[in-house]
């Protein structure tokens, strides 16, 4: 079970840092960061 969690963590980290066409060539992490920066303003 521990190896599964470790592998899933690596996959999620990699996936969230890869730019995607549907997000206008931004990574999911970049989209979330921009969203929260705009909410504070």
PDB file of N, CA and C in Angstrom:
ATOM      1  N   UNK A   1       0.828  -1.199   0.000  1.00  0.00           N
ATOM      2  CA  UNK A   1       0.000   0.000   0.000  1.00  0.00           C
ATOM      3  C   UNK A   1       0.869   1.259   0.000  1.00  0.00           C
ATOM      4  N   UNK A   2       1.957   1.220   0.741  1.00  0.00           N
ATOM      5  CA  UNK A   2       2.838   2.388   0.810  1.00  0.00           C
ATOM      6  C   UNK A   2       3.457   2.702  -0.552  1.00  0.00           C
ATOM      7  N   UNK A   3       3.832   1.659  -1.299  1.00  0.00           N
ATOM      8  CA  UNK A   3       4.426   1.891  -2.617  1.00  0.00           C
ATOM      9  C   UNK A   3       3.395   2.490  -3.582  1.00  0.00           C
ATOM     10  N   UNK A   4       2.128   2.085  -3.435  1.00  0.00           N
ATOM     11  CA  UNK A   4       1.066   2.657  -4.261  1.00  0.00           C
ATOM     12  C   UNK A   4       0.912   4.148  -3.987  1.00  0.00           C
ATOM     13  N   UNK A   5       0.912   4.529  -2.720  1.00  0.00           N
ATOM     14  CA  UNK A   5       0.767   5.943  -2.364  1.00  0.00           C
ATOM     15  C   UNK A   5       1.948   6.761  -2.866  1.00  0.00           C
ATOM     16  N   UNK A   6       3.137   6.185  -2.786  1.00  0.00           N
ATOM     17  CA  UNK A   6       4.333   6.877  -3.256  1.00  0.00           C
ATOM     18  C   UNK A   6       4.277   7.065  -4.779  1.00  0.00           C
ATOM     19  N   UNK A   7       3.862   6.022  -5.492  1.00  0.00           N
ATOM     20  CA  UNK A   7       3.758   6.103  -6.948  1.00  0.00           C
ATOM     21  C   UNK A   7       2.678   7.103  -7.357  1.00  0.00           C
ATOM     22  N   UNK A   8       1.565   7.092  -6.656  1.00  0.00           N
ATOM     23  CA  UNK A   8       0.483   8.031  -6.970  1.00  0.00           C
ATOM     24  C   UNK A   8       0.929   9.472  -6.712  1.00  0.00           C
ATOM     25  N   UNK A   9       1.671   9.677  -5.659  1.00  0.00           N
ATOM     26  CA  UNK A   9       2.175  11.011  -5.342  1.00  0.00           C
ATOM     27  C   UNK A   9       3.093  11.519  -6.450  1.00  0.00           C
ATOM     28  N   UNK A  10       3.971  10.648  -6.948  1.00  0.00           N
ATOM     29  CA  UNK A  10       4.860  11.036  -8.051  1.00  0.00           C
ATOM     30  C   UNK A  10       4.052  11.375  -9.296  1.00  0.00           C
ATOM     31  N   UNK A  11       3.057  10.552  -9.614  1.00  0.00           N
ATOM     32  CA  UNK A  11       2.216  10.788 -10.790  1.00  0.00           C
ATOM     33  C   UNK A  11       1.468  12.111 -10.666  1.00  0.00           C
ATOM     34  N   UNK A  12       0.857  12.357  -9.520  1.00  0.00           N
ATOM     35  CA  UNK A  12       0.083  13.583  -9.321  1.00  0.00           C
ATOM     36  C   UNK A  12       0.980  14.812  -9.422  1.00  0.00           C
ATOM     37  N   UNK A  13       2.159  14.740  -8.849  1.00  0.00           N
ATOM     38  CA  UNK A  13       3.089  15.866  -8.907  1.00  0.00           C
ATOM     39  C   UNK A  13       3.505  16.150 -10.348  1.00  0.00           C
ATOM     40  N   UNK A  14       3.821  15.101 -11.094  1.00  0.00           N
ATOM     41  CA  UNK A  14       4.228  15.276 -12.491  1.00  0.00           C
ATOM     42  C   UNK A  14       3.066  15.830 -13.317  1.00  0.00           C
ATOM     43  N   UNK A  15       1.890  15.265 -13.158  1.00  0.00           N
ATOM     44  CA  UNK A  15       0.718  15.682 -13.936  1.00  0.00           C
ATOM     45  C   UNK A  15       0.364  17.144 -13.671  1.00  0.00           C
ATOM     46  N   UNK A  16       0.453  17.584 -12.436  1.00  0.00           N
ATOM     47  CA  UNK A  16       0.056  18.943 -12.077  1.00  0.00           C
ATOM     48  C   UNK A  16       1.072  20.000 -12.495  1.00  0.00           C
ATOM     49  N   UNK A  17       2.234  19.577 -12.977  1.00  0.00           N
ATOM     50  CA  UNK A  17       3.241  20.534 -13.407  1.00  0.00           C
ATOM     51  C   UNK A  17       3.468  20.530 -14.916  1.00  0.00           C
ATOM     52  N   UNK A  18       2.668  19.772 -15.662  1.00  0.00           N
ATOM     53  CA  UNK A  18       2.799  19.716 -17.118  1.00  0.00           C
ATOM     54  C   UNK A  18       1.735  20.618 -17.741  1.00  0.00           C
ATOM     55  N   UNK A  19       2.168  21.487 -18.656  1.00  0.00           N
ATOM     56  CA  UNK A  19       1.240  22.399 -19.334  1.00  0.00           C
ATOM     57  C   UNK A  19       0.246  21.599 -20.169  1.00  0.00           C
ATOM     58  N   UNK A  20      -0.995  22.071 -20.212  1.00  0.00           N
ATOM     59  CA  UNK A  20      -2.050  21.378 -20.946  1.00  0.00           C
ATOM     60  C   UNK A  20      -2.733  22.338 -21.910  1.00  0.00           C
ATOM     61  N   UNK A  21      -3.072  21.824 -23.081  1.00  0.00           N
ATOM     62  CA  UNK A  21      -3.705  22.641 -24.109  1.00  0.00           C
ATOM     63  C   UNK A  21      -5.031  23.223 -23.626  1.00  0.00           C
ATOM     64  N   UNK A  22      -5.850  22.433 -22.934  1.00  0.00           N
ATOM     65  CA  UNK A  22      -7.167  22.906 -22.492  1.00  0.00           C
ATOM     66  C   UNK A  22      -7.066  24.007 -21.447  1.00  0.00           C
ATOM     67  N   UNK A  23      -5.904  24.140 -20.822  1.00  0.00           N
ATOM     68  CA  UNK A  23      -5.696  25.200 -19.833  1.00  0.00           C
ATOM     69  C   UNK A  23      -4.892  26.353 -20.436  1.00  0.00           C
ATOM     70  N   UNK A  24      -4.973  26.477 -21.757  1.00  0.00           N
ATOM     71  CA  UNK A  24      -4.267  27.546 -22.467  1.00  0.00           C
ATOM     72  C   UNK A  24      -2.756  27.426 -22.278  1.00  0.00           C
ATOM     73  N   UNK A  25      -2.273  26.184 -22.325  1.00  0.00           N
ATOM     74  CA  UNK A  25      -0.862  25.841 -22.207  1.00  0.00           C
ATOM     75  C   UNK A  25      -0.252  26.284 -20.877  1.00  0.00           C
ATOM     76  N   UNK A  26      -1.040  26.156 -19.827  1.00  0.00           N
ATOM     77  CA  UNK A  26      -0.563  26.379 -18.463  1.00  0.00           C
ATOM     78  C   UNK A  26      -0.711  25.074 -17.707  1.00  0.00           C
ATOM     79  N   UNK A  27       0.068  24.921 -16.661  1.00  0.00           N
ATOM     80  CA  UNK A  27      -0.073  23.727 -15.830  1.00  0.00           C
ATOM     81  C   UNK A  27      -1.223  23.940 -14.853  1.00  0.00           C
ATOM     82  N   UNK A  28      -1.818  22.863 -14.345  1.00  0.00           N
ATOM     83  CA  UNK A  28      -2.870  23.016 -13.341  1.00  0.00           C
ATOM     84  C   UNK A  28      -2.403  23.830 -12.138  1.00  0.00           C
ATOM     85  N   UNK A  29      -1.156  23.668 -11.729  1.00  0.00           N
ATOM     86  CA  UNK A  29      -0.647  24.447 -10.598  1.00  0.00           C
ATOM     87  C   UNK A  29      -0.608  25.937 -10.924  1.00  0.00           C
ATOM     88  N   UNK A  30      -0.261  26.293 -12.150  1.00  0.00           N
ATOM     89  CA  UNK A  30      -0.240  27.703 -12.544  1.00  0.00           C
ATOM     90  C   UNK A  30      -1.650  28.287 -12.547  1.00  0.00           C
ATOM     91  N   UNK A  31      -2.618  27.525 -13.020  1.00  0.00           N
ATOM     92  CA  UNK A  31      -4.003  27.996 -13.064  1.00  0.00           C
ATOM     93  C   UNK A  31      -4.518  28.253 -11.652  1.00  0.00           C
ATOM     94  N   UNK A  32      -4.249  27.341 -10.739  1.00  0.00           N
ATOM     95  CA  UNK A  32      -4.696  27.496  -9.349  1.00  0.00           C
ATOM     96  C   UNK A  32      -4.028  28.707  -8.704  1.00  0.00           C
ATOM     97  N   UNK A  33      -2.736  28.881  -8.947  1.00  0.00           N
ATOM     98  CA  UNK A  33      -2.017  30.026  -8.384  1.00  0.00           C
ATOM     99  C   UNK A  33      -2.611  31.338  -8.888  1.00  0.00           C
ATOM    100  N   UNK A  34      -2.851  31.429 -10.196  1.00  0.00           N
ATOM    101  CA  UNK A  34      -3.446  32.644 -10.757  1.00  0.00           C
ATOM    102  C   UNK A  34      -4.843  32.890 -10.193  1.00  0.00           C
ATOM    103  N   UNK A  35      -5.614  31.841 -10.034  1.00  0.00           N
ATOM    104  CA  UNK A  35      -6.966  31.975  -9.502  1.00  0.00           C
ATOM    105  C   UNK A  35      -6.945  32.589  -8.107  1.00  0.00           C
ATOM    106  N   UNK A  36      -6.103  32.055  -7.237  1.00  0.00           N
ATOM    107  CA  UNK A  36      -6.066  32.566  -5.871  1.00  0.00           C
ATOM    108  C   UNK A  36      -5.451  33.960  -5.793  1.00  0.00           C
ATOM    109  N   UNK A  37      -4.513  34.281  -6.676  1.00  0.00           N
ATOM    110  CA  UNK A  37      -3.949  35.631  -6.704  1.00  0.00           C
ATOM    111  C   UNK A  37      -5.028  36.636  -7.122  1.00  0.00           C
ATOM    112  N   UNK A  38      -5.895  36.265  -8.056  1.00  0.00           N
ATOM    113  CA  UNK A  38      -6.962  37.158  -8.515  1.00  0.00           C
ATOM    114  C   UNK A  38      -8.080  37.281  -7.496  1.00  0.00           C
ATOM    115  N   UNK A  39      -8.283  36.288  -6.661  1.00  0.00           N
ATOM    116  CA  UNK A  39      -9.336  36.332  -5.647  1.00  0.00           C
ATOM    117  C   UNK A  39      -8.992  37.297  -4.516  1.00  0.00           C
ATOM    118  N   UNK A  40      -7.714  37.496  -4.263  1.00  0.00           N
ATOM    119  CA  UNK A  40      -7.291  38.392  -3.183  1.00  0.00           C
ATOM    120  C   UNK A  40      -7.455  39.855  -3.565  1.00  0.00           C
ATOM    121  N   UNK A  41      -7.407  40.137  -4.865  1.00  0.00           N
ATOM    122  CA  UNK A  41      -7.466  41.530  -5.327  1.00  0.00           C
ATOM    123  C   UNK A  41      -8.838  42.127  -5.211  1.00  0.00           C
TER     124      UNK A  41
END
